[in-house]
Every structure is written in structure tokens, then in C-alpha cells.
Amino acid sequence: MLPESVKSKSSKGSKKGSPSSSSKLPPVCYEIITLKTKKKKKMAAEIFPTKKPASTTTVQQYQQQNLNNNNTIQCCNWQGLYSTIRERNSVMFNNELMADVHFVVGQSGGTQRLPGHKYVLAVGSSVFHAMFYGELAEDNDEIRIPDVEPPAFLAMLKYIYCDEIDLSADTVLATLYAAKKYIVPHLARACVNFLETSLSAKNACILLSQSCLFEEPDLTQRCWEVIDAQAELALKSEGFCDIDAQTLESILRRETLNAKEIVVFEAALSWAEAECQRKEMNTNIDNKRKVLGQSVYLIRIPTMGLDDFANGAAQSGVLTLNETNDIFLWYTAAKKPELQFVSQPRKGLTPQKCHRFQSCAYRSNQWRYRGRCDSIQFAVDKRVFIAGFGLYGSSCGSAEYTAKIELKRQGVVLGTNLSKYFSDGSSNTFPVWFEYPVQIEPDTFYTASVVLDGNELSYFGQEGMTEVQCGKVTFQFQCSSDSTNGTGVQGGQIPELVFYA
């Protein structure tokens, strides 16, 4: 669940060799520029929906701070009330006292006039230094900034004046834009960290688009990790329809998408409908094909199952008659026609297995199942995606089991599935999958549980380990109070966690 806000304090290190007022800087730095892009900046509130809306908006909160800071200071020696320069500078934040510049921030109809102090701003940003003390500095008392939102500009000023980082889901993207524009790198890094910790399948596609806009390769990589592992959830999210055409193309090209091709096809059609609406075009089949353009050939339609193609893509109307006929021949004819569509299946992701037992055994009086729960708790040191569990099967010959698997965090169910698996009587483990991989955050314990119904006797694990290294991921295990059938760290069921990393 995304926190409404996060507050942290960081100390800005002293900058060696900072330029003096007489130093020459490129003229472009002192101008109020607008970052040019064809992409639309998304409000973070659209990307991070909250269940409980705040009682007051972020703008109102900052306006209240503005009122508080602009109160007349009664004490003639107010400087003596504060022991550090940081505290004294903080008093000047959004304060008319000694202000020698004003900013009119925001688009017409929603502007806010904010006071500033040139010296403090120049110390905090090389762009402000060039504006006020550079070779071509202009002595303007009022500066208009139409491309930055007032709450984001105030968040940046708070960092410059108070050395405090105050972010929320409503302002983080706009604050990142401001931090990039005015070259405040530590604030920009804090914004990126906020976004990375808030990543999920629901917002990964739109954040991928934004991360490319802001040229943040680390955030882009985190987005791809989520999209690859939880591709079907990401493609079905509302945010997918809001991405730009370039991001759509990069997703359709992705070799490691862990999704059925029919899901990719349906997601592309949903995006095309939304794009038609954005361009004020009728949402008919011809216009959908038109806005998809050459990207339609990146959908690997020939790799679909024949039923998916016949009942889905072939009847969608998006394909031409010749394309439909050629793809049917591709499925059935010995001599296959040439296609414009990519015909090789995506590689997807290879699941990894964390095996927590060093041996397994069976006895004539255990392991029995009578509706009781086998459960274990685990934690990881980096983000992974649990795709399912590996379970033991019958020790008395082949048998079929019904398994209800569940994954919880602090009592909240994150994933569950009811399925069957066939055991061949060996001591091997047998995979049981969740419908979608479940995102697991680091340094938090999760509870993995299973209720089995089937042959009364099965293999069980022994010599369990409290810590297991799987590639670059470290798993830690501890006993769960939910376990009522004897499973624990040292022995029992759920020998394997199947995951993507």
C-alpha cells in the first residue's frame, strides 16, 4: 500500500569549487526553460491511486505553510532563537521577509506567487546561480514559471531552504520534473527512490514512460523487472492505456514478457481505443489499426494457440483478410507463407527455485493431510516475484492432490489459487502456480501456506535451513503460527519457492 507521504531529512554536502559571482556560465542556464517533450507528464495521483483521499490537498497544506511562514516575526532578535544556519534558513522558506525575488508558478488560472531569496536559491541550484549571478543575469523582481506545478516548486524550495525532503504520491513526479529542471540532483534521487519503492504492476507501464522522459535508467530497469515478471497484470492495468506510442512499441518488442500473446494482443487493442479517444477519432476498427501502425506487427500472433487466434485475433477485424488467411496457413500448411508478424515465441522469464531442505524422507505414519495447514514464513533481501510453490507428493505410488496455496503479508492475502497436481510416487517436488506472480518486497516477512487434500502419506523435508542463497537473492525462513500440520523451518511441506528475480 502506498504511503500518502514520506518525510526524510538529508544533509547536502558542501560543494567544492563552487563558482563565484564573477564566474562565466553558459547563457542558457540562467533562462527559465521548459523541458521539451512530446510526452505528457502524468500526475502521480493518477499513477498511485489511494484508497482514502486526503482531507486537504497538498496545495492547501503548502498554502497553510505559506501563511505560517509569512506571519510577522515579533522578536527583533529572532535569529538568536535558532542555533544553526539550517534552522535560520528554514525560517526564510516561503517567507516575504527580506525576499528579493518572486515567482509566479503554475499555468494561467492556477498560479501561485511565491517569495524567494536569491542567495539561498543560488547556493542550492546552479540554475538559480546563473539566473541571479551569472554573466547575463537579469534583475527581474518577478519570474514566471508556467511549466512547474506550485506544490512541486514549494517542495523543491523546502529542500533548498530547510534541507528536508517532503514527498507525497500527489507531487512526486512534478517534483522530479522541477528537480531535473533546476539541477537539484539529491532531490531528484529522492524522488526516484520514492517511485522505485512504490512500483507495482498497476503503475509500472506508465512509470516506464515517465522514467524515459526523465532519463532515469535505474528507474527504467526497475519498471522492466516488474513488467517482465507480472506482464499480464501490467498489460491489463489502466495505466497501460495511458502510455505513449514509443513506450507501447518498446513493450511489444520485449523478448522477456512473461505473458500469453493473446493477452498482448488484447492490451494493444485497448491502447488503440484509448489513443483514438485522445486524438478525438472514432473508435472503429480502421482507426484502431491506423493508430497502431507498424507496431501491430510486433504482436507475435503466429505464436498464439490456434484457439486463441481463431476465436480472438482472427475475429477482431484488426487484421486484413490476407493477413488472416496467411496466418491460418501458417498454422496448418506444410509450406508456410512469409509473414510480416514476428513468428518466434518470446523467451519469457526462466523461473528459479529456492529449495530449503537438504534431504527428504517418508514414514508409515506421516506426512498426513486432513484439511490442516502447512505454513512457513520467509523474507528476501531484494525484490522478487513468487510464481508458485514446489510441493512433495505421495510416498505410496502415484496419486492426485488438490492444493490451495496462499501468500500473505501481515495477515493480508496477496495471492491464492486452488489447483490440482499429479504425483508420480517419486521424491521429486511438483510445481503449483499462482494465477499471477506475487510481488515480494525486501526485508519483510511473508507467509506461504498450503492446504492439501489427497493421499494421506507423502514425502516430507528434513534438515531445513534458516537461510538459503539463490543466485543474487538471499531467502530467510522462520516458523509460522498458521502452520497446524507440523511444517516448520526444520521439516515438513513447501520445500520450494518458485520465483522470478
Short mmCIF file of C-alpha atoms in Angstrom, two decimals:
data_model
loop_
_atom_site.label_atom_id
_atom_site.label_comp_id
_atom_site.label_asym_id
_atom_site.label_seq_id
_atom_site.Cartn_x
_atom_site.Cartn_y
_atom_site.Cartn_z
CA MET A 1 0.00 0.00 0.00
CA LEU A 2 1.48 3.33 -0.99
CA PRO A 3 2.04 5.80 1.86
CA GLU A 4 0.39 9.15 1.41
CA SER A 5 3.64 10.92 2.11
CA VAL A 6 7.18 10.29 3.17
CA LYS A 7 9.36 12.69 5.03
CA SER A 8 13.08 12.37 5.45
CA LYS A 9 15.94 14.65 6.18
CA SER A 10 19.23 14.64 4.36
CA SER A 11 22.22 16.86 4.65
CA LYS A 12 23.56 18.44 1.49
CA GLY A 13 27.31 18.18 1.42
CA SER A 14 29.40 21.28 0.83
CA LYS A 15 30.25 21.86 -2.81
CA LYS A 16 33.93 22.24 -3.54
CA GLY A 17 34.93 24.72 -6.13
CA SER A 18 31.50 26.34 -6.44
CA PRO A 19 31.62 29.18 -8.93
CA SER A 20 31.80 32.77 -7.72
CA SER A 21 29.53 35.55 -8.89
CA SER A 22 32.11 36.55 -11.46
CA SER A 23 32.38 33.05 -12.98
CA LYS A 24 31.15 32.65 -16.51
CA LEU A 25 28.36 30.18 -17.11
CA PRO A 26 26.61 29.35 -20.38
CA PRO A 27 23.80 31.86 -21.01
CA VAL A 28 21.24 29.10 -21.44
CA CYS A 29 21.48 28.24 -17.74
CA TYR A 30 20.04 31.48 -16.46
CA GLU A 31 16.93 31.33 -18.61
CA ILE A 32 13.67 29.88 -17.35
CA ILE A 33 13.44 26.97 -19.72
CA THR A 34 10.78 24.35 -20.28
CA LEU A 35 11.88 20.74 -20.62
CA LYS A 36 10.76 19.86 -24.12
CA THR A 37 8.98 16.59 -24.70
CA LYS A 38 6.12 15.22 -26.71
CA LYS A 39 5.13 13.03 -23.80
CA LYS A 40 2.52 14.12 -21.34
CA LYS A 41 3.58 14.37 -17.71
CA LYS A 42 1.26 12.20 -15.64
CA MET A 43 0.11 13.37 -12.26
CA ALA A 44 1.34 10.86 -9.71
CA ALA A 45 -2.13 10.73 -8.18
CA GLU A 46 -3.23 9.07 -11.44
CA ILE A 47 -0.43 6.51 -11.12
CA PHE A 48 -0.73 5.85 -7.40
CA PRO A 49 -4.45 5.67 -6.56
CA THR A 50 -5.11 5.97 -2.85
CA LYS A 51 -7.95 4.25 -1.03
CA LYS A 52 -8.51 7.10 1.37
CA PRO A 53 -8.30 10.58 -0.14
CA ALA A 54 -6.58 13.18 2.00
CA SER A 55 -8.82 15.60 3.84
CA THR A 56 -6.85 18.54 2.46
CA THR A 57 -4.96 18.77 -0.79
CA THR A 58 -1.22 19.16 -0.97
CA VAL A 59 -1.67 22.66 -2.35
CA GLN A 60 -3.76 23.67 0.66
CA GLN A 61 -1.16 22.19 3.01
CA TYR A 62 1.57 24.26 1.42
CA GLN A 63 -0.64 27.34 1.44
CA GLN A 64 -1.05 26.84 5.18
CA GLN A 65 2.73 26.65 5.50
CA ASN A 66 2.92 29.85 3.49
CA LEU A 67 0.56 31.61 5.90
CA ASN A 68 2.52 30.35 8.88
CA ASN A 69 5.86 31.45 7.48
CA ASN A 70 4.59 34.87 6.47
CA ASN A 71 3.47 35.76 9.95
CA THR A 72 5.24 38.87 11.13
CA ILE A 73 8.21 37.98 13.32
CA GLN A 74 7.62 39.89 16.54
CA CYS A 75 11.02 39.29 18.13
CA CYS A 76 13.62 41.74 16.88
CA ASN A 77 16.33 39.18 17.63
CA TRP A 78 14.61 36.16 16.06
CA GLN A 79 17.97 34.97 14.72
CA GLY A 80 19.06 34.29 18.29
CA LEU A 81 16.26 31.78 18.74
CA TYR A 82 17.91 29.32 16.35
CA SER A 83 21.29 27.72 16.97
CA THR A 84 22.15 26.59 13.40
CA ILE A 85 22.27 28.21 9.99
CA ARG A 86 19.95 25.48 8.74
CA GLU A 87 17.26 26.50 11.23
CA ARG A 88 17.66 30.17 10.40
CA ASN A 89 17.43 29.48 6.67
CA SER A 90 14.32 27.42 7.31
CA VAL A 91 12.59 30.48 8.72
CA MET A 92 13.07 32.16 5.33
CA PHE A 93 11.30 29.34 3.46
CA ASN A 94 8.26 30.81 1.66
CA ASN A 95 8.67 33.98 3.71
CA GLU A 96 8.27 37.57 2.45
CA LEU A 97 10.85 38.79 4.97
CA MET A 98 13.89 40.06 3.01
CA ALA A 99 12.57 38.42 -0.20
CA ASP A 100 14.30 39.91 -3.25
CA VAL A 101 12.57 37.87 -5.96
CA HIS A 102 9.12 36.43 -6.57
CA PHE A 103 7.99 33.50 -8.69
CA VAL A 104 4.59 33.23 -10.35
CA VAL A 105 4.29 29.45 -10.59
CA GLY A 106 1.76 27.37 -12.49
CA GLN A 107 -0.42 27.68 -15.55
CA SER A 108 -2.80 30.56 -16.10
CA GLY A 109 -5.81 30.31 -13.84
CA GLY A 110 -3.97 28.30 -11.18
CA THR A 111 -0.88 30.35 -10.44
CA GLN A 112 0.66 30.99 -7.05
CA ARG A 113 3.04 33.85 -6.21
CA LEU A 114 5.93 32.66 -4.06
CA PRO A 115 8.72 34.69 -2.43
CA GLY A 116 12.39 33.79 -2.74
CA HIS A 117 15.85 34.86 -1.64
CA LYS A 118 18.43 34.92 -4.42
CA TYR A 119 21.42 33.99 -2.28
CA VAL A 120 19.79 30.93 -0.75
CA LEU A 121 18.45 29.77 -4.11
CA ALA A 122 21.81 30.26 -5.82
CA VAL A 123 23.55 28.16 -3.15
CA GLY A 124 21.06 25.35 -3.72
CA SER A 125 20.91 25.28 -7.53
CA SER A 126 23.38 26.06 -10.29
CA VAL A 127 20.48 27.16 -12.49
CA PHE A 128 19.37 29.76 -9.93
CA HIS A 129 23.01 30.85 -9.54
CA ALA A 130 23.23 31.51 -13.28
CA MET A 131 19.85 33.29 -13.26
CA PHE A 132 20.78 35.71 -10.49
CA TYR A 133 24.60 35.99 -10.55
CA GLY A 134 25.68 34.74 -13.97
CA GLU A 135 27.24 36.76 -16.74
CA LEU A 136 23.88 37.51 -18.37
CA ALA A 137 21.81 37.69 -15.20
CA GLU A 138 18.77 39.95 -15.35
CA ASP A 139 17.49 41.95 -12.43
CA ASN A 140 13.86 40.82 -12.60
CA ASP A 141 11.77 41.09 -9.45
CA GLU A 142 9.17 38.64 -10.76
CA ILE A 143 9.78 35.44 -12.72
CA ARG A 144 7.03 33.42 -14.36
CA ILE A 145 7.29 29.61 -14.33
CA PRO A 146 4.24 28.19 -16.12
CA ASP A 147 5.53 24.63 -16.58
CA VAL A 148 6.03 23.70 -12.90
CA GLU A 149 3.17 22.98 -10.51
CA PRO A 150 3.08 25.16 -7.36
CA PRO A 151 3.22 22.27 -4.83
CA ALA A 152 6.21 20.76 -6.65
CA PHE A 153 8.03 24.10 -6.71
CA LEU A 154 7.36 24.51 -2.99
CA ALA A 155 8.68 21.01 -2.32
CA MET A 156 11.89 21.95 -4.11
CA LEU A 157 12.16 25.24 -2.21
CA LYS A 158 11.65 23.38 1.07
CA TYR A 159 14.59 21.15 0.23
CA ILE A 160 16.80 24.12 -0.72
CA TYR A 161 15.87 26.18 2.35
CA CYS A 162 15.26 23.54 5.01
CA ASP A 163 17.34 20.59 3.83
CA GLU A 164 14.17 18.47 4.14
CA ILE A 165 12.65 16.10 1.61
CA ASP A 166 8.86 16.12 1.77
CA LEU A 167 7.26 13.97 -0.93
CA SER A 168 3.83 12.52 -1.50
CA ALA A 169 2.17 10.46 -4.20
CA ASP A 170 0.40 13.59 -5.45
CA THR A 171 3.56 15.60 -6.06
CA VAL A 172 6.49 13.25 -6.61
CA LEU A 173 6.51 13.24 -10.43
CA ALA A 174 6.06 17.01 -10.68
CA THR A 175 8.77 17.47 -8.03
CA LEU A 176 11.11 15.24 -10.03
CA TYR A 177 10.43 17.44 -13.06
CA ALA A 178 11.30 20.57 -11.05
CA ALA A 179 14.42 18.99 -9.56
CA LYS A 180 15.62 17.98 -13.01
CA LYS A 181 14.89 21.40 -14.49
CA TYR A 182 16.76 23.31 -11.79
CA ILE A 183 19.51 20.69 -11.40
CA VAL A 184 18.92 19.68 -7.78
CA PRO A 185 20.31 16.13 -8.07
CA HIS A 186 19.86 14.90 -4.49
CA LEU A 187 16.18 15.82 -4.52
CA ALA A 188 15.79 14.13 -7.90
CA ARG A 189 17.38 10.98 -6.49
CA ALA A 190 14.96 11.01 -3.55
CA CYS A 191 12.03 11.28 -5.99
CA VAL A 192 13.32 8.31 -7.97
CA ASN A 193 13.75 6.26 -4.78
CA PHE A 194 10.17 7.09 -3.80
CA LEU A 195 8.93 5.90 -7.19
CA GLU A 196 11.01 2.72 -7.09
CA THR A 197 9.63 1.67 -3.71
CA SER A 198 6.08 2.35 -4.97
CA LEU A 199 6.36 0.25 -8.12
CA SER A 200 3.68 -2.31 -8.85
CA ALA A 201 2.13 -3.97 -11.88
CA LYS A 202 -0.63 -1.33 -11.82
CA ASN A 203 1.70 1.63 -12.38
CA ALA A 204 4.82 0.05 -13.95
CA CYS A 205 3.91 0.81 -17.59
CA ILE A 206 3.13 4.47 -17.07
CA LEU A 207 6.18 4.89 -14.82
CA LEU A 208 8.27 3.29 -17.57
CA SER A 209 7.05 6.02 -19.89
CA GLN A 210 7.84 8.72 -17.33
CA SER A 211 11.27 7.29 -16.47
CA CYS A 212 12.25 7.53 -20.13
CA LEU A 213 11.03 11.12 -20.17
CA PHE A 214 13.15 11.98 -17.13
CA GLU A 215 16.13 9.91 -18.35
CA GLU A 216 16.34 7.76 -15.21
CA PRO A 217 17.89 4.44 -16.30
CA ASP A 218 17.73 2.84 -12.82
CA LEU A 219 14.01 3.51 -12.54
CA THR A 220 13.54 2.26 -16.10
CA GLN A 221 15.26 -1.01 -15.18
CA ARG A 222 13.06 -1.44 -12.07
CA CYS A 223 9.99 -0.89 -14.24
CA TRP A 224 11.09 -3.54 -16.72
CA GLU A 225 11.63 -6.04 -13.90
CA VAL A 226 8.03 -5.60 -12.77
CA ILE A 227 6.60 -5.60 -16.29
CA ASP A 228 8.50 -8.75 -17.31
CA ALA A 229 7.54 -10.76 -14.22
CA GLN A 230 3.93 -9.56 -13.95
CA ALA A 231 3.35 -8.88 -17.62
CA GLU A 232 -0.29 -9.92 -17.79
CA LEU A 233 -1.24 -7.77 -14.79
CA ALA A 234 0.72 -4.83 -16.18
CA LEU A 235 -0.86 -5.14 -19.64
CA LYS A 236 -4.35 -5.30 -18.16
CA SER A 237 -3.80 -2.24 -15.93
CA GLU A 238 -5.50 1.09 -16.66
CA GLY A 239 -2.10 2.78 -16.79
CA PHE A 240 -1.10 0.72 -19.84
CA CYS A 241 -3.66 2.57 -21.97
CA ASP A 242 -2.11 5.92 -20.96
CA ILE A 243 1.40 5.25 -22.28
CA ASP A 244 2.74 6.93 -25.42
CA ALA A 245 3.27 5.15 -28.73
CA GLN A 246 7.03 4.87 -28.27
CA THR A 247 6.62 3.08 -24.94
CA LEU A 248 3.98 0.80 -26.45
CA GLU A 249 6.40 -0.21 -29.16
CA SER A 250 9.19 -0.94 -26.65
CA ILE A 251 6.84 -3.18 -24.63
CA LEU A 252 5.61 -5.05 -27.71
CA ARG A 253 9.24 -5.66 -28.73
CA ARG A 254 10.14 -7.05 -25.31
CA GLU A 255 11.56 -10.56 -25.58
CA THR A 256 11.18 -11.38 -21.87
CA LEU A 257 7.48 -10.53 -21.43
CA ASN A 258 6.01 -13.30 -19.28
CA ALA A 259 2.57 -13.25 -20.94
CA LYS A 260 0.37 -15.13 -23.37
CA GLU A 261 0.35 -13.50 -26.78
CA ILE A 262 -3.46 -13.20 -26.80
CA VAL A 263 -3.14 -11.01 -23.69
CA VAL A 264 -0.58 -8.82 -25.51
CA PHE A 265 -2.95 -8.55 -28.50
CA GLU A 266 -5.96 -7.56 -26.37
CA ALA A 267 -3.87 -4.99 -24.47
CA ALA A 268 -2.74 -3.42 -27.75
CA LEU A 269 -6.38 -3.11 -28.87
CA SER A 270 -7.30 -1.44 -25.56
CA TRP A 271 -4.44 1.02 -26.02
CA ALA A 272 -5.54 1.72 -29.61
CA GLU A 273 -9.06 2.57 -28.45
CA ALA A 274 -7.69 4.98 -25.82
CA GLU A 275 -5.36 6.55 -28.39
CA CYS A 276 -8.28 7.14 -30.74
CA GLN A 277 -10.12 8.93 -27.95
CA ARG A 278 -7.05 11.07 -27.19
CA LYS A 279 -6.87 12.07 -30.85
CA GLU A 280 -10.65 12.63 -30.99
CA MET A 281 -11.09 9.92 -33.62
CA ASN A 282 -13.96 7.45 -33.91
CA THR A 283 -13.04 4.21 -32.16
CA ASN A 284 -13.75 1.99 -35.15
CA ILE A 285 -11.61 -0.90 -36.37
CA ASP A 286 -9.95 1.08 -39.18
CA ASN A 287 -8.83 3.86 -36.82
CA LYS A 288 -7.54 1.35 -34.26
CA ARG A 289 -5.38 -0.24 -36.93
CA LYS A 290 -4.29 3.21 -38.07
CA VAL A 291 -3.06 4.36 -34.63
CA LEU A 292 -1.31 1.02 -34.04
CA GLY A 293 0.61 1.50 -37.28
CA GLN A 294 3.62 -0.80 -37.75
CA SER A 295 3.51 -1.76 -34.06
CA VAL A 296 0.82 -4.32 -34.88
CA TYR A 297 3.49 -6.50 -36.49
CA LEU A 298 5.37 -6.65 -33.18
CA ILE A 299 2.49 -8.70 -31.73
CA ARG A 300 3.56 -12.30 -32.21
CA ILE A 301 0.20 -13.51 -33.48
CA PRO A 302 1.58 -16.67 -35.14
CA THR A 303 2.77 -17.86 -31.72
CA MET A 304 -0.75 -17.85 -30.26
CA GLY A 305 -2.59 -21.12 -29.74
CA LEU A 306 -4.85 -21.88 -32.67
CA ASP A 307 -7.96 -21.47 -30.49
CA ASP A 308 -6.78 -18.06 -29.27
CA PHE A 309 -6.17 -16.92 -32.82
CA ALA A 310 -9.40 -18.32 -34.29
CA ASN A 311 -11.65 -17.05 -31.51
CA GLY A 312 -9.77 -13.81 -30.81
CA ALA A 313 -7.39 -12.14 -33.24
CA ALA A 314 -8.96 -13.57 -36.40
CA GLN A 315 -12.38 -12.18 -35.46
CA SER A 316 -11.19 -8.83 -34.13
CA GLY A 317 -11.38 -7.12 -37.52
CA VAL A 318 -7.96 -5.52 -36.99
CA LEU A 319 -6.23 -7.95 -39.34
CA THR A 320 -6.77 -7.78 -43.07
CA LEU A 321 -8.32 -10.74 -44.88
CA ASN A 322 -4.97 -11.62 -46.46
CA GLU A 323 -3.21 -11.48 -43.09
CA THR A 324 -5.84 -13.73 -41.53
CA ASN A 325 -5.60 -16.27 -44.36
CA ASP A 326 -1.81 -16.31 -44.27
CA ILE A 327 -1.74 -16.90 -40.51
CA PHE A 328 -4.23 -19.78 -40.82
CA LEU A 329 -1.93 -21.29 -43.48
CA TRP A 330 0.99 -20.75 -41.12
CA TYR A 331 -0.74 -22.96 -38.57
CA THR A 332 -1.83 -25.71 -40.97
CA ALA A 333 0.18 -25.80 -44.20
CA ALA A 334 3.41 -27.71 -44.70
CA LYS A 335 4.70 -24.86 -46.85
CA LYS A 336 4.25 -21.80 -44.67
CA PRO A 337 3.80 -18.33 -46.17
CA GLU A 338 6.02 -15.40 -45.32
CA LEU A 339 4.56 -13.16 -42.62
CA GLN A 340 5.22 -9.61 -41.55
CA PHE A 341 4.46 -10.63 -37.96
CA VAL A 342 7.22 -11.88 -35.66
CA SER A 343 6.81 -15.65 -35.65
CA GLN A 344 9.26 -16.67 -32.91
CA PRO A 345 7.80 -17.09 -29.38
CA ARG A 346 9.01 -14.75 -26.67
CA LYS A 347 11.61 -16.26 -24.37
CA GLY A 348 9.81 -15.03 -21.28
CA LEU A 349 11.47 -15.50 -17.90
CA THR A 350 13.03 -18.68 -16.52
CA PRO A 351 11.67 -19.46 -13.04
CA GLN A 352 14.19 -20.04 -10.26
CA LYS A 353 13.71 -22.36 -7.28
CA CYS A 354 14.65 -21.83 -3.66
CA HIS A 355 14.93 -25.29 -2.05
CA ARG A 356 15.01 -25.04 1.74
CA PHE A 357 15.60 -28.70 2.73
CA GLN A 358 18.80 -30.72 2.46
CA SER A 359 17.00 -34.09 2.34
CA CYS A 360 13.55 -35.66 2.30
CA ALA A 361 12.06 -38.85 3.76
CA TYR A 362 8.82 -40.76 4.30
CA ARG A 363 7.46 -42.82 7.16
CA SER A 364 4.46 -45.07 7.53
CA ASN A 365 2.73 -42.74 9.99
CA GLN A 366 3.39 -39.33 8.40
CA TRP A 367 3.06 -36.91 6.48
CA ARG A 368 -0.76 -36.85 6.70
CA TYR A 369 -3.29 -34.32 5.38
CA ARG A 370 -6.75 -33.85 6.85
CA GLY A 371 -7.58 -30.27 5.97
CA ARG A 372 -4.77 -28.90 8.13
CA CYS A 373 -2.49 -26.06 7.03
CA ASP A 374 1.23 -26.32 6.28
CA SER A 375 2.85 -22.92 6.50
CA ILE A 376 6.26 -21.21 6.63
CA GLN A 377 7.41 -17.58 6.80
CA PHE A 378 10.15 -16.14 4.59
CA ALA A 379 11.88 -12.88 3.74
CA VAL A 380 14.20 -11.79 0.92
CA ASP A 381 16.90 -9.15 0.59
CA LYS A 382 15.77 -7.87 -2.83
CA ARG A 383 12.51 -7.63 -4.73
CA VAL A 384 11.34 -10.92 -6.26
CA PHE A 385 8.10 -12.31 -7.67
CA ILE A 386 6.77 -15.58 -6.25
CA ALA A 387 5.21 -17.60 -9.08
CA GLY A 388 4.26 -20.67 -7.03
CA PHE A 389 5.44 -23.42 -4.67
CA GLY A 390 7.10 -26.76 -5.19
CA LEU A 391 5.31 -29.44 -3.12
CA TYR A 392 6.01 -33.04 -2.19
CA GLY A 393 3.73 -35.82 -3.39
CA SER A 394 2.67 -39.31 -2.41
CA SER A 395 5.13 -41.80 -0.95
CA CYS A 396 2.78 -44.71 -1.78
CA GLY A 397 2.70 -44.68 -5.55
CA SER A 398 1.06 -42.23 -7.95
CA ALA A 399 -1.69 -40.01 -6.62
CA GLU A 400 -3.53 -36.76 -7.35
CA TYR A 401 -3.64 -33.88 -4.87
CA THR A 402 -5.80 -30.80 -4.59
CA ALA A 403 -3.79 -27.86 -3.27
CA LYS A 404 -4.98 -24.49 -2.04
CA ILE A 405 -1.93 -22.24 -1.93
CA GLU A 406 -1.85 -18.80 -0.34
CA LEU A 407 0.62 -15.95 0.17
CA LYS A 408 0.08 -13.35 2.88
CA ARG A 409 1.80 -10.30 4.30
CA GLN A 410 0.83 -9.23 7.82
CA GLY A 411 -2.44 -11.12 7.51
CA VAL A 412 -3.38 -9.62 4.13
CA VAL A 413 -3.81 -12.17 1.33
CA LEU A 414 -1.72 -11.20 -1.70
CA GLY A 415 -2.29 -14.26 -3.80
CA THR A 416 -4.23 -17.52 -3.67
CA ASN A 417 -5.07 -20.36 -6.03
CA LEU A 418 -6.81 -23.73 -5.96
CA SER A 419 -5.41 -26.32 -8.34
CA LYS A 420 -4.55 -30.00 -8.75
CA TYR A 421 -1.25 -31.73 -9.38
CA PHE A 422 -0.29 -35.30 -10.12
CA SER A 423 2.35 -37.05 -8.04
CA ASP A 424 4.21 -39.99 -9.66
CA GLY A 425 5.30 -41.58 -6.37
CA SER A 426 8.85 -40.17 -6.51
CA SER A 427 10.50 -37.83 -4.02
CA ASN A 428 10.55 -35.03 -6.60
CA THR A 429 8.76 -31.75 -5.99
CA PHE A 430 5.75 -30.78 -8.11
CA PRO A 431 5.03 -27.13 -9.02
CA VAL A 432 1.74 -25.44 -8.14
CA TRP A 433 1.27 -21.94 -9.57
CA PHE A 434 -0.46 -18.72 -8.59
CA GLU A 435 -2.64 -17.16 -11.27
CA TYR A 436 -0.19 -14.24 -11.42
CA PRO A 437 3.26 -13.89 -9.84
CA VAL A 438 3.13 -12.06 -6.49
CA GLN A 439 5.48 -9.13 -5.89
CA ILE A 440 7.64 -9.59 -2.75
CA GLU A 441 9.42 -6.60 -1.22
CA PRO A 442 12.72 -6.98 0.64
CA ASP A 443 13.21 -7.11 4.42
CA THR A 444 9.62 -8.07 5.24
CA PHE A 445 8.35 -11.49 6.29
CA TYR A 446 5.65 -13.15 4.18
CA THR A 447 3.64 -16.27 4.98
CA ALA A 448 3.46 -19.12 2.46
CA SER A 449 0.69 -21.64 3.16
CA VAL A 450 -0.86 -24.72 1.57
CA VAL A 451 -3.81 -26.96 2.46
CA LEU A 452 -3.54 -30.34 0.72
CA ASP A 453 -6.20 -32.94 0.07
CA GLY A 454 -5.12 -36.30 -1.33
CA ASN A 455 -3.11 -39.36 -0.39
CA GLU A 456 -2.66 -39.49 3.38
CA LEU A 457 1.05 -40.26 3.22
CA SER A 458 3.65 -38.19 1.41
CA TYR A 459 7.30 -37.32 1.43
CA PHE A 460 8.42 -34.51 3.72
CA GLY A 461 11.55 -32.38 4.02
CA GLN A 462 14.31 -32.70 6.61
CA GLU A 463 17.38 -30.73 7.66
CA GLY A 464 15.81 -27.39 6.86
CA MET A 465 17.92 -24.24 6.53
CA THR A 466 17.12 -20.83 8.02
CA GLU A 467 18.99 -19.06 5.19
CA VAL A 468 19.32 -20.03 1.53
CA GLN A 469 21.28 -18.21 -1.19
CA CYS A 470 19.68 -18.40 -4.66
CA GLY A 471 21.78 -16.51 -7.16
CA LYS A 472 21.75 -12.87 -6.05
CA VAL A 473 18.78 -13.36 -3.69
CA THR A 474 19.02 -14.45 -0.05
CA PHE A 475 15.98 -16.13 1.50
CA GLN A 476 15.45 -16.33 5.26
CA PHE A 477 12.94 -18.71 6.85
CA GLN A 478 11.15 -18.83 10.19
CA CYS A 479 8.26 -20.80 11.64
CA SER A 480 4.68 -19.62 11.10
CA SER A 481 1.91 -19.61 13.68
CA ASP A 482 -0.50 -20.52 10.84
CA SER A 483 1.09 -23.94 10.49
CA THR A 484 -1.18 -26.58 12.10
CA ASN A 485 0.16 -29.68 10.36
CA GLY A 486 3.74 -29.69 11.63
CA THR A 487 5.59 -27.80 8.90
CA GLY A 488 8.38 -25.57 10.22
CA VAL A 489 11.93 -24.50 9.43
CA GLN A 490 13.47 -27.90 10.16
CA GLY A 491 11.00 -30.09 8.28
CA GLY A 492 7.64 -30.53 6.57
CA GLN A 493 5.98 -29.39 3.35
CA ILE A 494 6.54 -26.42 0.98
CA PRO A 495 10.11 -27.46 0.15
CA GLU A 496 10.43 -24.94 -2.70
CA LEU A 497 9.54 -21.36 -3.54
CA VAL A 498 9.38 -20.78 -7.29
CA PHE A 499 10.23 -17.18 -8.20
CA TYR A 500 11.40 -14.66 -10.79
CA ALA A 501 14.15 -12.17 -9.95
#
